[in-house]
Amino acid sequence: SQQGEEDPQALSIQEGENATMNCSYKTSINNLQWYRQNSGRGLVHLILIRSNEREKHSGRLRVTLDTSKKSSSLLITASRAADTASYFCATRSGGSYIPTFGRGTSLIVHP
Amino acid sequence: GAGVSQSPSNKVTEKGKDVELRCDPISGHTALYWYRQSLGQGLEFLIYFQGNSAPDKSGLPSDRFSAERTGGSVSTLTIQRTQQEDSAVYLCASSLDDGGYGYTFGSGTRLTVV
């Protein structure tokens, strides 16, 4: 079964709006990472948040982590058409070296 | 190299044939992972290599799948007697140590079995 699950499965917004997607996971983690995938090819690392961190920023990206709820959110502010992609969260549970990925959120930003 | 390189980028093969997919990780990255992604789905873990340790093969779906990593660098994923359900994008990733700083993915090999 998937360790991390993204929600919603699909998100459609207008350029300039903010996009928020969530990730829920089941077991305790060392860190949580967000990735972006264009056109079903390689994933690009966006941001990593460690289990002892609550919030992290990178440019227009803001990630939060709530370990009590076993959830994370990725906020993309002032979205652009170029942000259109699938977004995945990856988690590593305490005893494993293997990152597991959810099914992703498909984001479409309309110009 | 500057990034993770996978070849070929696309492969069409006939059912029953064997295929080899190659991954050249970032120099110095000790960990290497193979994943499979079917259309519109998430990433399915296949196999993990870390340095000279025995690989974690727990994700390989059948004994038709095997992988090796020579000299702690290049890895080859082999699928024998391919089936149509093997059609997917095969992604390789590498990382420093245990991935505490993130994973770098290749562009994948799109395998189509006809």
mmCIF file with all atom_site columns, C-alpha atoms in Angstrom:
data_model
loop_
_atom_site.group_PDB
_atom_site.id
_atom_site.type_symbol
_atom_site.label_atom_id
_atom_site.label_alt_id
_atom_site.label_comp_id
_atom_site.label_asym_id
_atom_site.label_entity_id
_atom_site.label_seq_id
_atom_site.pdbx_PDB_ins_code
_atom_site.Cartn_x
_atom_site.Cartn_y
_atom_site.Cartn_z
_atom_site.occupancy
_atom_site.B_iso_or_equiv
_atom_site.pdbx_formal_charge
_atom_site.auth_seq_id
_atom_site.auth_comp_id
_atom_site.auth_asym_id
_atom_site.auth_atom_id
_atom_site.pdbx_PDB_model_num
ATOM 1   C CA . SER A 1 1   ? 0.000  0.000   0.000   1.00 0.00 ? 1   SER A CA 1
ATOM 2   C CA . GLN A 1 2   ? 1.118  3.583   -0.562  1.00 0.00 ? 2   GLN A CA 1
ATOM 3   C CA . GLN A 1 3   ? 2.827  5.295   2.351   1.00 0.00 ? 3   GLN A CA 1
ATOM 4   C CA . GLY A 1 4   ? 2.009  8.764   1.102   1.00 0.00 ? 4   GLY A CA 1
ATOM 5   C CA . GLU A 1 5   ? -1.173 9.790   -0.651  1.00 0.00 ? 5   GLU A CA 1
ATOM 6   C CA . GLU A 1 6   ? -1.696 13.136  -2.326  1.00 0.00 ? 6   GLU A CA 1
ATOM 7   C CA . ASP A 1 7   ? -4.966 14.992  -2.336  1.00 0.00 ? 7   ASP A CA 1
ATOM 8   C CA . PRO A 1 8   ? -6.662 16.174  -4.494  1.00 0.00 ? 8   PRO A CA 1
ATOM 9   C CA . GLN A 1 9   ? -5.947 13.843  -7.403  1.00 0.00 ? 9   GLN A CA 1
ATOM 10  C CA . ALA A 1 10  ? -6.496 16.722  -9.812  1.00 0.00 ? 10  ALA A CA 1
ATOM 11  C CA . LEU A 1 11  ? -6.536 20.488  -9.447  1.00 0.00 ? 11  LEU A CA 1
ATOM 12  C CA . SER A 1 12  ? -7.411 23.063  -12.080 1.00 0.00 ? 12  SER A CA 1
ATOM 13  C CA . ILE A 1 13  ? -6.833 26.760  -11.415 1.00 0.00 ? 13  ILE A CA 1
ATOM 14  C CA . GLN A 1 14  ? -6.270 30.071  -13.196 1.00 0.00 ? 14  GLN A CA 1
ATOM 15  C CA . GLU A 1 15  ? -2.885 31.695  -13.500 1.00 0.00 ? 15  GLU A CA 1
ATOM 16  C CA . GLY A 1 16  ? -2.171 33.909  -10.518 1.00 0.00 ? 16  GLY A CA 1
ATOM 17  C CA . GLU A 1 17  ? -4.179 31.817  -8.075  1.00 0.00 ? 17  GLU A CA 1
ATOM 18  C CA . ASN A 1 18  ? -2.609 29.775  -5.313  1.00 0.00 ? 18  ASN A CA 1
ATOM 19  C CA . ALA A 1 19  ? -2.522 25.990  -5.506  1.00 0.00 ? 19  ALA A CA 1
ATOM 20  C CA . THR A 1 20  ? -2.585 23.819  -2.409  1.00 0.00 ? 20  THR A CA 1
ATOM 21  C CA . MET A 1 21  ? -2.081 20.083  -2.398  1.00 0.00 ? 21  MET A CA 1
ATOM 22  C CA . ASN A 1 22  ? -1.857 17.732  0.536   1.00 0.00 ? 22  ASN A CA 1
ATOM 23  C CA . CYS A 1 23  ? -0.026 14.563  1.411   1.00 0.00 ? 23  CYS A CA 1
ATOM 24  C CA . SER A 1 24  ? -1.014 12.121  4.118   1.00 0.00 ? 24  SER A CA 1
ATOM 25  C CA . TYR A 1 25  ? 1.140  9.267   5.308   1.00 0.00 ? 25  TYR A CA 1
ATOM 26  C CA . LYS A 1 26  ? 0.764  6.339   7.661   1.00 0.00 ? 26  LYS A CA 1
ATOM 27  C CA . THR A 1 27  ? 3.908  5.726   9.700   1.00 0.00 ? 27  THR A CA 1
ATOM 28  C CA . SER A 1 28  ? 6.499  7.964   11.352  1.00 0.00 ? 28  SER A CA 1
ATOM 29  C CA . ILE A 1 29  ? 8.974  9.502   8.928   1.00 0.00 ? 29  ILE A CA 1
ATOM 30  C CA . ASN A 1 30  ? 12.514 10.855  8.808   1.00 0.00 ? 30  ASN A CA 1
ATOM 31  C CA . ASN A 1 31  ? 11.681 13.445  6.219   1.00 0.00 ? 31  ASN A CA 1
ATOM 32  C CA . LEU A 1 32  ? 9.133  14.263  3.546   1.00 0.00 ? 32  LEU A CA 1
ATOM 33  C CA . GLN A 1 33  ? 9.972  15.486  0.080   1.00 0.00 ? 33  GLN A CA 1
ATOM 34  C CA . TRP A 1 34  ? 7.956  17.016  -2.711  1.00 0.00 ? 34  TRP A CA 1
ATOM 35  C CA . TYR A 1 35  ? 8.678  16.358  -6.373  1.00 0.00 ? 35  TYR A CA 1
ATOM 36  C CA . ARG A 1 36  ? 7.348  17.620  -9.664  1.00 0.00 ? 36  ARG A CA 1
ATOM 37  C CA . GLN A 1 37  ? 6.912  15.572  -12.818 1.00 0.00 ? 37  GLN A CA 1
ATOM 38  C CA . ASN A 1 38  ? 6.342  16.934  -16.293 1.00 0.00 ? 38  ASN A CA 1
ATOM 39  C CA . SER A 1 39  ? 4.918  14.785  -19.068 1.00 0.00 ? 39  SER A CA 1
ATOM 40  C CA . GLY A 1 40  ? 5.276  11.499  -17.220 1.00 0.00 ? 40  GLY A CA 1
ATOM 41  C CA . ARG A 1 41  ? 9.053  11.555  -17.200 1.00 0.00 ? 41  ARG A CA 1
ATOM 42  C CA . GLY A 1 42  ? 11.706 12.180  -14.585 1.00 0.00 ? 42  GLY A CA 1
ATOM 43  C CA . LEU A 1 43  ? 10.831 13.708  -11.235 1.00 0.00 ? 43  LEU A CA 1
ATOM 44  C CA . VAL A 1 44  ? 12.450 16.928  -10.105 1.00 0.00 ? 44  VAL A CA 1
ATOM 45  C CA . HIS A 1 45  ? 13.154 17.484  -6.419  1.00 0.00 ? 45  HIS A CA 1
ATOM 46  C CA . LEU A 1 46  ? 11.409 20.605  -5.100  1.00 0.00 ? 46  LEU A CA 1
ATOM 47  C CA . ILE A 1 47  ? 11.811 20.725  -1.349  1.00 0.00 ? 47  ILE A CA 1
ATOM 48  C CA . LEU A 1 48  ? 12.644 18.520  1.628   1.00 0.00 ? 48  LEU A CA 1
ATOM 49  C CA . ILE A 1 49  ? 11.250 19.002  5.123   1.00 0.00 ? 49  ILE A CA 1
ATOM 50  C CA . ARG A 1 50  ? 12.618 17.053  8.066   1.00 0.00 ? 50  ARG A CA 1
ATOM 51  C CA . SER A 1 51  ? 10.476 15.534  10.767  1.00 0.00 ? 51  SER A CA 1
ATOM 52  C CA . ASN A 1 52  ? 11.567 18.177  13.303  1.00 0.00 ? 52  ASN A CA 1
ATOM 53  C CA . GLU A 1 53  ? 10.621 21.057  11.003  1.00 0.00 ? 53  GLU A CA 1
ATOM 54  C CA . ARG A 1 54  ? 7.149  22.542  10.681  1.00 0.00 ? 54  ARG A CA 1
ATOM 55  C CA . GLU A 1 55  ? 7.450  24.880  7.712   1.00 0.00 ? 55  GLU A CA 1
ATOM 56  C CA . LYS A 1 56  ? 9.829  25.534  4.881   1.00 0.00 ? 56  LYS A CA 1
ATOM 57  C CA . HIS A 1 57  ? 9.923  28.007  2.007   1.00 0.00 ? 57  HIS A CA 1
ATOM 58  C CA . SER A 1 58  ? 11.597 27.974  -1.379  1.00 0.00 ? 58  SER A CA 1
ATOM 59  C CA . GLY A 1 59  ? 10.701 30.776  -3.764  1.00 0.00 ? 59  GLY A CA 1
ATOM 60  C CA . ARG A 1 60  ? 6.961  30.507  -4.459  1.00 0.00 ? 60  ARG A CA 1
ATOM 61  C CA . LEU A 1 61  ? 6.755  27.178  -2.644  1.00 0.00 ? 61  LEU A CA 1
ATOM 62  C CA . ARG A 1 62  ? 5.709  26.750  0.959   1.00 0.00 ? 62  ARG A CA 1
ATOM 63  C CA . VAL A 1 63  ? 5.641  23.353  2.631   1.00 0.00 ? 63  VAL A CA 1
ATOM 64  C CA . THR A 1 64  ? 4.194  22.567  6.016   1.00 0.00 ? 64  THR A CA 1
ATOM 65  C CA . LEU A 1 65  ? 4.470  19.374  8.030   1.00 0.00 ? 65  LEU A CA 1
ATOM 66  C CA . ASP A 1 66  ? 2.182  18.275  10.841  1.00 0.00 ? 66  ASP A CA 1
ATOM 67  C CA . THR A 1 67  ? 3.585  15.078  12.303  1.00 0.00 ? 67  THR A CA 1
ATOM 68  C CA . SER A 1 68  ? 0.697  14.760  14.774  1.00 0.00 ? 68  SER A CA 1
ATOM 69  C CA . LYS A 1 69  ? -1.718 14.523  11.840  1.00 0.00 ? 69  LYS A CA 1
ATOM 70  C CA . LYS A 1 70  ? 0.785  12.714  9.608   1.00 0.00 ? 70  LYS A CA 1
ATOM 71  C CA . SER A 1 71  ? 0.217  15.216  6.855   1.00 0.00 ? 71  SER A CA 1
ATOM 72  C CA . SER A 1 72  ? 2.003  17.798  4.747   1.00 0.00 ? 72  SER A CA 1
ATOM 73  C CA . SER A 1 73  ? 0.859  20.487  2.396   1.00 0.00 ? 73  SER A CA 1
ATOM 74  C CA . LEU A 1 74  ? 2.506  22.120  -0.594  1.00 0.00 ? 74  LEU A CA 1
ATOM 75  C CA . LEU A 1 75  ? 1.408  25.634  -1.468  1.00 0.00 ? 75  LEU A CA 1
ATOM 76  C CA . ILE A 1 76  ? 2.367  27.214  -4.773  1.00 0.00 ? 76  ILE A CA 1
ATOM 77  C CA . THR A 1 77  ? 1.675  30.922  -4.702  1.00 0.00 ? 77  THR A CA 1
ATOM 78  C CA . ALA A 1 78  ? 0.890  33.101  -7.719  1.00 0.00 ? 78  ALA A CA 1
ATOM 79  C CA . SER A 1 79  ? 0.772  30.065  -10.007 1.00 0.00 ? 79  SER A CA 1
ATOM 80  C CA . ARG A 1 80  ? 1.952  30.189  -13.607 1.00 0.00 ? 80  ARG A CA 1
ATOM 81  C CA . ALA A 1 81  ? 1.010  28.103  -16.620 1.00 0.00 ? 81  ALA A CA 1
ATOM 82  C CA . ALA A 1 82  ? 4.502  26.607  -16.415 1.00 0.00 ? 82  ALA A CA 1
ATOM 83  C CA . ASP A 1 83  ? 3.593  25.116  -13.011 1.00 0.00 ? 83  ASP A CA 1
ATOM 84  C CA . THR A 1 84  ? 1.316  22.663  -14.827 1.00 0.00 ? 84  THR A CA 1
ATOM 85  C CA . ALA A 1 85  ? 2.642  19.239  -13.822 1.00 0.00 ? 85  ALA A CA 1
ATOM 86  C CA . SER A 1 86  ? 2.068  16.335  -11.454 1.00 0.00 ? 86  SER A CA 1
ATOM 87  C CA . TYR A 1 87  ? 3.265  16.755  -7.894  1.00 0.00 ? 87  TYR A CA 1
ATOM 88  C CA . PHE A 1 88  ? 4.289  13.874  -5.673  1.00 0.00 ? 88  PHE A CA 1
ATOM 89  C CA . CYS A 1 89  ? 5.239  13.549  -2.052  1.00 0.00 ? 89  CYS A CA 1
ATOM 90  C CA . ALA A 1 90  ? 7.849  11.024  -0.993  1.00 0.00 ? 90  ALA A CA 1
ATOM 91  C CA . THR A 1 91  ? 8.345  9.701   2.484   1.00 0.00 ? 91  THR A CA 1
ATOM 92  C CA . ARG A 1 92  ? 10.850 7.465   4.176   1.00 0.00 ? 92  ARG A CA 1
ATOM 93  C CA . SER A 1 93  ? 9.648  5.712   7.270   1.00 0.00 ? 93  SER A CA 1
ATOM 94  C CA . GLY A 1 94  ? 11.983 5.306   10.214  1.00 0.00 ? 94  GLY A CA 1
ATOM 95  C CA . GLY A 1 95  ? 13.464 1.918   9.451   1.00 0.00 ? 95  GLY A CA 1
ATOM 96  C CA . SER A 1 96  ? 13.607 2.066   5.669   1.00 0.00 ? 96  SER A CA 1
ATOM 97  C CA . TYR A 1 97  ? 16.017 3.564   3.162   1.00 0.00 ? 97  TYR A CA 1
ATOM 98  C CA . ILE A 1 98  ? 13.474 3.325   0.358   1.00 0.00 ? 98  ILE A CA 1
ATOM 99  C CA . PRO A 1 99  ? 11.366 6.393   -0.433  1.00 0.00 ? 99  PRO A CA 1
ATOM 100 C CA . THR A 1 100 ? 7.747  5.681   -1.267  1.00 0.00 ? 100 THR A CA 1
ATOM 101 C CA . PHE A 1 101 ? 5.639  7.914   -3.478  1.00 0.00 ? 101 PHE A CA 1
ATOM 102 C CA . GLY A 1 102 ? 1.935  8.602   -3.674  1.00 0.00 ? 102 GLY A CA 1
ATOM 103 C CA . ARG A 1 103 ? -0.118 8.689   -6.876  1.00 0.00 ? 103 ARG A CA 1
ATOM 104 C CA . GLY A 1 104 ? 0.378  12.428  -7.228  1.00 0.00 ? 104 GLY A CA 1
ATOM 105 C CA . THR A 1 105 ? -1.737 15.524  -7.752  1.00 0.00 ? 105 THR A CA 1
ATOM 106 C CA . SER A 1 106 ? -2.205 16.613  -11.336 1.00 0.00 ? 106 SER A CA 1
ATOM 107 C CA . LEU A 1 107 ? -2.147 20.409  -11.447 1.00 0.00 ? 107 LEU A CA 1
ATOM 108 C CA . ILE A 1 108 ? -3.352 22.358  -14.456 1.00 0.00 ? 108 ILE A CA 1
ATOM 109 C CA . VAL A 1 109 ? -2.823 26.120  -14.474 1.00 0.00 ? 109 VAL A CA 1
ATOM 110 C CA . HIS A 1 110 ? -4.814 27.890  -17.149 1.00 0.00 ? 110 HIS A CA 1
ATOM 111 C CA . PRO A 1 111 ? -3.227 31.013  -18.685 1.00 0.00 ? 111 PRO A CA 1
ATOM 112 C CA . GLY B 2 1   ? 28.041 13.072  -14.866 1.00 0.00 ? 1   GLY B CA 1
ATOM 113 C CA . ALA B 2 2   ? 25.883 16.115  -14.256 1.00 0.00 ? 2   ALA B CA 1
ATOM 114 C CA . GLY B 2 3   ? 22.694 14.145  -13.905 1.00 0.00 ? 3   GLY B CA 1
ATOM 115 C CA . VAL B 2 4   ? 21.226 10.657  -13.934 1.00 0.00 ? 4   VAL B CA 1
ATOM 116 C CA . SER B 2 5   ? 21.273 9.272   -17.448 1.00 0.00 ? 5   SER B CA 1
ATOM 117 C CA . GLN B 2 6   ? 18.919 6.532   -18.651 1.00 0.00 ? 6   GLN B CA 1
ATOM 118 C CA . SER B 2 7   ? 18.946 4.718   -21.951 1.00 0.00 ? 7   SER B CA 1
ATOM 119 C CA . PRO B 2 8   ? 17.198 4.085   -24.164 1.00 0.00 ? 8   PRO B CA 1
ATOM 120 C CA . SER B 2 9   ? 14.610 6.833   -23.698 1.00 0.00 ? 9   SER B CA 1
ATOM 121 C CA . ASN B 2 10  ? 12.048 4.761   -25.566 1.00 0.00 ? 10  ASN B CA 1
ATOM 122 C CA . LYS B 2 11  ? 11.906 1.042   -26.278 1.00 0.00 ? 11  LYS B CA 1
ATOM 123 C CA . VAL B 2 12  ? 9.303  -0.895  -28.236 1.00 0.00 ? 12  VAL B CA 1
ATOM 124 C CA . THR B 2 13  ? 9.648  -4.644  -28.016 1.00 0.00 ? 13  THR B CA 1
ATOM 125 C CA . GLU B 2 14  ? 7.661  -7.685  -28.971 1.00 0.00 ? 14  GLU B CA 1
ATOM 126 C CA . LYS B 2 15  ? 6.004  -9.790  -26.317 1.00 0.00 ? 15  LYS B CA 1
ATOM 127 C CA . GLY B 2 16  ? 8.338  -12.540 -25.197 1.00 0.00 ? 16  GLY B CA 1
ATOM 128 C CA . LYS B 2 17  ? 11.570 -10.715 -25.960 1.00 0.00 ? 17  LYS B CA 1
ATOM 129 C CA . ASP B 2 18  ? 14.138 -9.705  -23.332 1.00 0.00 ? 18  ASP B CA 1
ATOM 130 C CA . VAL B 2 19  ? 15.019 -6.050  -22.739 1.00 0.00 ? 19  VAL B CA 1
ATOM 131 C CA . GLU B 2 20  ? 17.818 -4.271  -20.908 1.00 0.00 ? 20  GLU B CA 1
ATOM 132 C CA . LEU B 2 21  ? 17.432 -0.798  -19.469 1.00 0.00 ? 21  LEU B CA 1
ATOM 133 C CA . ARG B 2 22  ? 20.458 1.189   -18.374 1.00 0.00 ? 22  ARG B CA 1
ATOM 134 C CA . CYS B 2 23  ? 20.963 3.763   -15.654 1.00 0.00 ? 23  CYS B CA 1
ATOM 135 C CA . ASP B 2 24  ? 24.109 5.840   -15.159 1.00 0.00 ? 24  ASP B CA 1
ATOM 136 C CA . PRO B 2 25  ? 23.834 7.595   -11.778 1.00 0.00 ? 25  PRO B CA 1
ATOM 137 C CA . ILE B 2 26  ? 25.508 10.772  -10.589 1.00 0.00 ? 26  ILE B CA 1
ATOM 138 C CA . SER B 2 27  ? 29.152 10.158  -9.846  1.00 0.00 ? 27  SER B CA 1
ATOM 139 C CA . GLY B 2 28  ? 29.667 9.628   -6.130  1.00 0.00 ? 28  GLY B CA 1
ATOM 140 C CA . HIS B 2 29  ? 26.061 8.731   -5.378  1.00 0.00 ? 29  HIS B CA 1
ATOM 141 C CA . THR B 2 30  ? 26.164 5.476   -3.479  1.00 0.00 ? 30  THR B CA 1
ATOM 142 C CA . ALA B 2 31  ? 22.441 4.706   -3.567  1.00 0.00 ? 31  ALA B CA 1
ATOM 143 C CA . LEU B 2 32  ? 20.514 3.770   -6.703  1.00 0.00 ? 32  LEU B CA 1
ATOM 144 C CA . TYR B 2 33  ? 16.812 3.031   -7.029  1.00 0.00 ? 33  TYR B CA 1
ATOM 145 C CA . TRP B 2 34  ? 14.623 1.649   -9.805  1.00 0.00 ? 34  TRP B CA 1
ATOM 146 C CA . TYR B 2 35  ? 10.915 2.467   -9.990  1.00 0.00 ? 35  TYR B CA 1
ATOM 147 C CA . ARG B 2 36  ? 8.154  1.664   -12.452 1.00 0.00 ? 36  ARG B CA 1
ATOM 148 C CA . GLN B 2 37  ? 5.315  4.018   -13.298 1.00 0.00 ? 37  GLN B CA 1
ATOM 149 C CA . SER B 2 38  ? 2.275  2.896   -15.232 1.00 0.00 ? 38  SER B CA 1
ATOM 150 C CA . LEU B 2 39  ? 0.157  5.477   -17.034 1.00 0.00 ? 39  LEU B CA 1
ATOM 151 C CA . GLY B 2 40  ? -1.433 7.892   -14.563 1.00 0.00 ? 40  GLY B CA 1
ATOM 152 C CA . GLN B 2 41  ? -0.154 5.959   -11.566 1.00 0.00 ? 41  GLN B CA 1
ATOM 153 C CA . GLY B 2 42  ? 2.339  6.525   -8.804  1.00 0.00 ? 42  GLY B CA 1
ATOM 154 C CA . LEU B 2 43  ? 5.847  5.148   -8.600  1.00 0.00 ? 43  LEU B CA 1
ATOM 155 C CA . GLU B 2 44  ? 6.190  1.458   -7.822  1.00 0.00 ? 44  GLU B CA 1
ATOM 156 C CA . PHE B 2 45  ? 9.472  0.570   -6.124  1.00 0.00 ? 45  PHE B CA 1
ATOM 157 C CA . LEU B 2 46  ? 11.446 -2.200  -7.808  1.00 0.00 ? 46  LEU B CA 1
ATOM 158 C CA . ILE B 2 47  ? 14.975 -2.480  -6.407  1.00 0.00 ? 47  ILE B CA 1
ATOM 159 C CA . TYR B 2 48  ? 17.498 -0.536  -4.299  1.00 0.00 ? 48  TYR B CA 1
ATOM 160 C CA . PHE B 2 49  ? 21.293 -0.654  -4.349  1.00 0.00 ? 49  PHE B CA 1
ATOM 161 C CA . GLN B 2 50  ? 23.480 0.883   -1.652  1.00 0.00 ? 50  GLN B CA 1
ATOM 162 C CA . GLY B 2 51  ? 27.243 0.756   -2.062  1.00 0.00 ? 51  GLY B CA 1
ATOM 163 C CA . ASN B 2 52  ? 28.559 -2.781  -1.933  1.00 0.00 ? 52  ASN B CA 1
ATOM 164 C CA . SER B 2 53  ? 25.664 -4.112  0.138   1.00 0.00 ? 53  SER B CA 1
ATOM 165 C CA . ALA B 2 54  ? 23.305 -6.774  -1.152  1.00 0.00 ? 54  ALA B CA 1
ATOM 166 C CA . PRO B 2 55  ? 20.481 -5.079  -3.072  1.00 0.00 ? 55  PRO B CA 1
ATOM 167 C CA . ASP B 2 56  ? 16.941 -4.860  -1.727  1.00 0.00 ? 56  ASP B CA 1
ATOM 168 C CA . LYS B 2 57  ? 14.949 -6.708  -4.377  1.00 0.00 ? 57  LYS B CA 1
ATOM 169 C CA . SER B 2 58  ? 11.690 -6.746  -2.461  1.00 0.00 ? 58  SER B CA 1
ATOM 170 C CA . GLY B 2 59  ? 9.824  -4.731  -5.104  1.00 0.00 ? 59  GLY B CA 1
ATOM 171 C CA . LEU B 2 60  ? 10.602 -6.872  -8.135  1.00 0.00 ? 60  LEU B CA 1
ATOM 172 C CA . PRO B 2 61  ? 7.201  -8.123  -9.402  1.00 0.00 ? 61  PRO B CA 1
ATOM 173 C CA . SER B 2 62  ? 8.359  -11.487 -10.731 1.00 0.00 ? 62  SER B CA 1
ATOM 174 C CA . ASP B 2 63  ? 11.448 -13.564 -11.399 1.00 0.00 ? 63  ASP B CA 1
ATOM 175 C CA . ARG B 2 64  ? 11.464 -12.222 -14.950 1.00 0.00 ? 64  ARG B CA 1
ATOM 176 C CA . PHE B 2 65  ? 12.900 -9.010  -13.508 1.00 0.00 ? 65  PHE B CA 1
ATOM 177 C CA . SER B 2 66  ? 16.509 -8.692  -12.404 1.00 0.00 ? 66  SER B CA 1
ATOM 178 C CA . ALA B 2 67  ? 19.009 -5.906  -11.948 1.00 0.00 ? 67  ALA B CA 1
ATOM 179 C CA . GLU B 2 68  ? 22.674 -5.499  -11.329 1.00 0.00 ? 68  GLU B CA 1
ATOM 180 C CA . ARG B 2 69  ? 24.978 -2.655  -10.526 1.00 0.00 ? 69  ARG B CA 1
ATOM 181 C CA . THR B 2 70  ? 28.551 -2.989  -11.691 1.00 0.00 ? 70  THR B CA 1
ATOM 182 C CA . GLY B 2 71  ? 31.390 -1.328  -9.812  1.00 0.00 ? 71  GLY B CA 1
ATOM 183 C CA . GLY B 2 72  ? 28.961 0.624   -7.691  1.00 0.00 ? 72  GLY B CA 1
ATOM 184 C CA . SER B 2 73  ? 28.035 2.800   -10.652 1.00 0.00 ? 73  SER B CA 1
ATOM 185 C CA . VAL B 2 74  ? 26.050 1.852   -13.770 1.00 0.00 ? 74  VAL B CA 1
ATOM 186 C CA . SER B 2 75  ? 22.976 -0.306  -13.264 1.00 0.00 ? 75  SER B CA 1
ATOM 187 C CA . THR B 2 76  ? 21.109 -2.497  -15.726 1.00 0.00 ? 76  THR B CA 1
ATOM 188 C CA . LEU B 2 77  ? 17.506 -3.618  -15.257 1.00 0.00 ? 77  LEU B CA 1
ATOM 189 C CA . THR B 2 78  ? 16.684 -6.712  -17.287 1.00 0.00 ? 78  THR B CA 1
ATOM 190 C CA . ILE B 2 79  ? 13.185 -7.927  -18.064 1.00 0.00 ? 79  ILE B CA 1
ATOM 191 C CA . GLN B 2 80  ? 13.001 -11.385 -19.564 1.00 0.00 ? 80  GLN B CA 1
ATOM 192 C CA . ARG B 2 81  ? 10.136 -12.710 -21.674 1.00 0.00 ? 81  ARG B CA 1
ATOM 193 C CA . THR B 2 82  ? 8.370  -9.352  -21.636 1.00 0.00 ? 82  THR B CA 1
ATOM 194 C CA . GLN B 2 83  ? 4.604  -9.201  -21.222 1.00 0.00 ? 83  GLN B CA 1
ATOM 195 C CA . GLN B 2 84  ? 2.189  -6.436  -22.192 1.00 0.00 ? 84  GLN B CA 1
ATOM 196 C CA . GLU B 2 85  ? 1.653  -5.557  -18.539 1.00 0.00 ? 85  GLU B CA 1
ATOM 197 C CA . ASP B 2 86  ? 5.355  -4.658  -18.340 1.00 0.00 ? 86  ASP B CA 1
ATOM 198 C CA . SER B 2 87  ? 4.634  -1.594  -20.462 1.00 0.00 ? 87  SER B CA 1
ATOM 199 C CA . ALA B 2 88  ? 5.440  1.431   -18.311 1.00 0.00 ? 88  ALA B CA 1
ATOM 200 C CA . VAL B 2 89  ? 8.000  4.150   -17.724 1.00 0.00 ? 89  VAL B CA 1
ATOM 201 C CA . TYR B 2 90  ? 10.992 2.806   -15.813 1.00 0.00 ? 90  TYR B CA 1
ATOM 202 C CA . LEU B 2 91  ? 12.643 5.460   -13.676 1.00 0.00 ? 91  LEU B CA 1
ATOM 203 C CA . CYS B 2 92  ? 16.048 5.378   -12.055 1.00 0.00 ? 92  CYS B CA 1
ATOM 204 C CA . ALA B 2 93  ? 17.141 7.642   -9.207  1.00 0.00 ? 93  ALA B CA 1
ATOM 205 C CA . SER B 2 94  ? 20.351 8.068   -7.273  1.00 0.00 ? 94  SER B CA 1
ATOM 206 C CA . SER B 2 95  ? 21.246 9.753   -4.007  1.00 0.00 ? 95  SER B CA 1
ATOM 207 C CA . LEU B 2 96  ? 24.107 10.486  -1.679  1.00 0.00 ? 96  LEU B CA 1
ATOM 208 C CA . ASP B 2 97  ? 24.125 7.955   1.135   1.00 0.00 ? 97  ASP B CA 1
ATOM 209 C CA . ASP B 2 98  ? 20.579 7.336   2.316   1.00 0.00 ? 98  ASP B CA 1
ATOM 210 C CA . GLY B 2 99  ? 18.858 10.141  0.454   1.00 0.00 ? 99  GLY B CA 1
ATOM 211 C CA . GLY B 2 100 ? 18.662 12.569  3.324   1.00 0.00 ? 100 GLY B CA 1
ATOM 212 C CA . TYR B 2 101 ? 19.232 15.377  0.824   1.00 0.00 ? 101 TYR B CA 1
ATOM 213 C CA . GLY B 2 102 ? 16.866 14.204  -1.875  1.00 0.00 ? 102 GLY B CA 1
ATOM 214 C CA . TYR B 2 103 ? 16.910 11.961  -4.903  1.00 0.00 ? 103 TYR B CA 1
ATOM 215 C CA . THR B 2 104 ? 17.903 12.798  -8.465  1.00 0.00 ? 104 THR B CA 1
ATOM 216 C CA . PHE B 2 105 ? 15.879 11.088  -11.153 1.00 0.00 ? 105 PHE B CA 1
ATOM 217 C CA . GLY B 2 106 ? 16.709 10.252  -14.727 1.00 0.00 ? 106 GLY B CA 1
ATOM 218 C CA . SER B 2 107 ? 14.263 10.986  -17.534 1.00 0.00 ? 107 SER B CA 1
ATOM 219 C CA . GLY B 2 108 ? 13.123 7.399   -17.643 1.00 0.00 ? 108 GLY B CA 1
ATOM 220 C CA . THR B 2 109 ? 12.749 4.700   -20.264 1.00 0.00 ? 109 THR B CA 1
ATOM 221 C CA . ARG B 2 110 ? 9.300  4.318   -21.770 1.00 0.00 ? 110 ARG B CA 1
ATOM 222 C CA . LEU B 2 111 ? 8.851  0.622   -22.486 1.00 0.00 ? 111 LEU B CA 1
ATOM 223 C CA . THR B 2 112 ? 6.085  -0.533  -24.784 1.00 0.00 ? 112 THR B CA 1
ATOM 224 C CA . VAL B 2 113 ? 5.480  -4.248  -25.240 1.00 0.00 ? 113 VAL B CA 1
ATOM 225 C CA . VAL B 2 114 ? 3.445  -5.076  -28.336 1.00 0.00 ? 114 VAL B CA 1
#
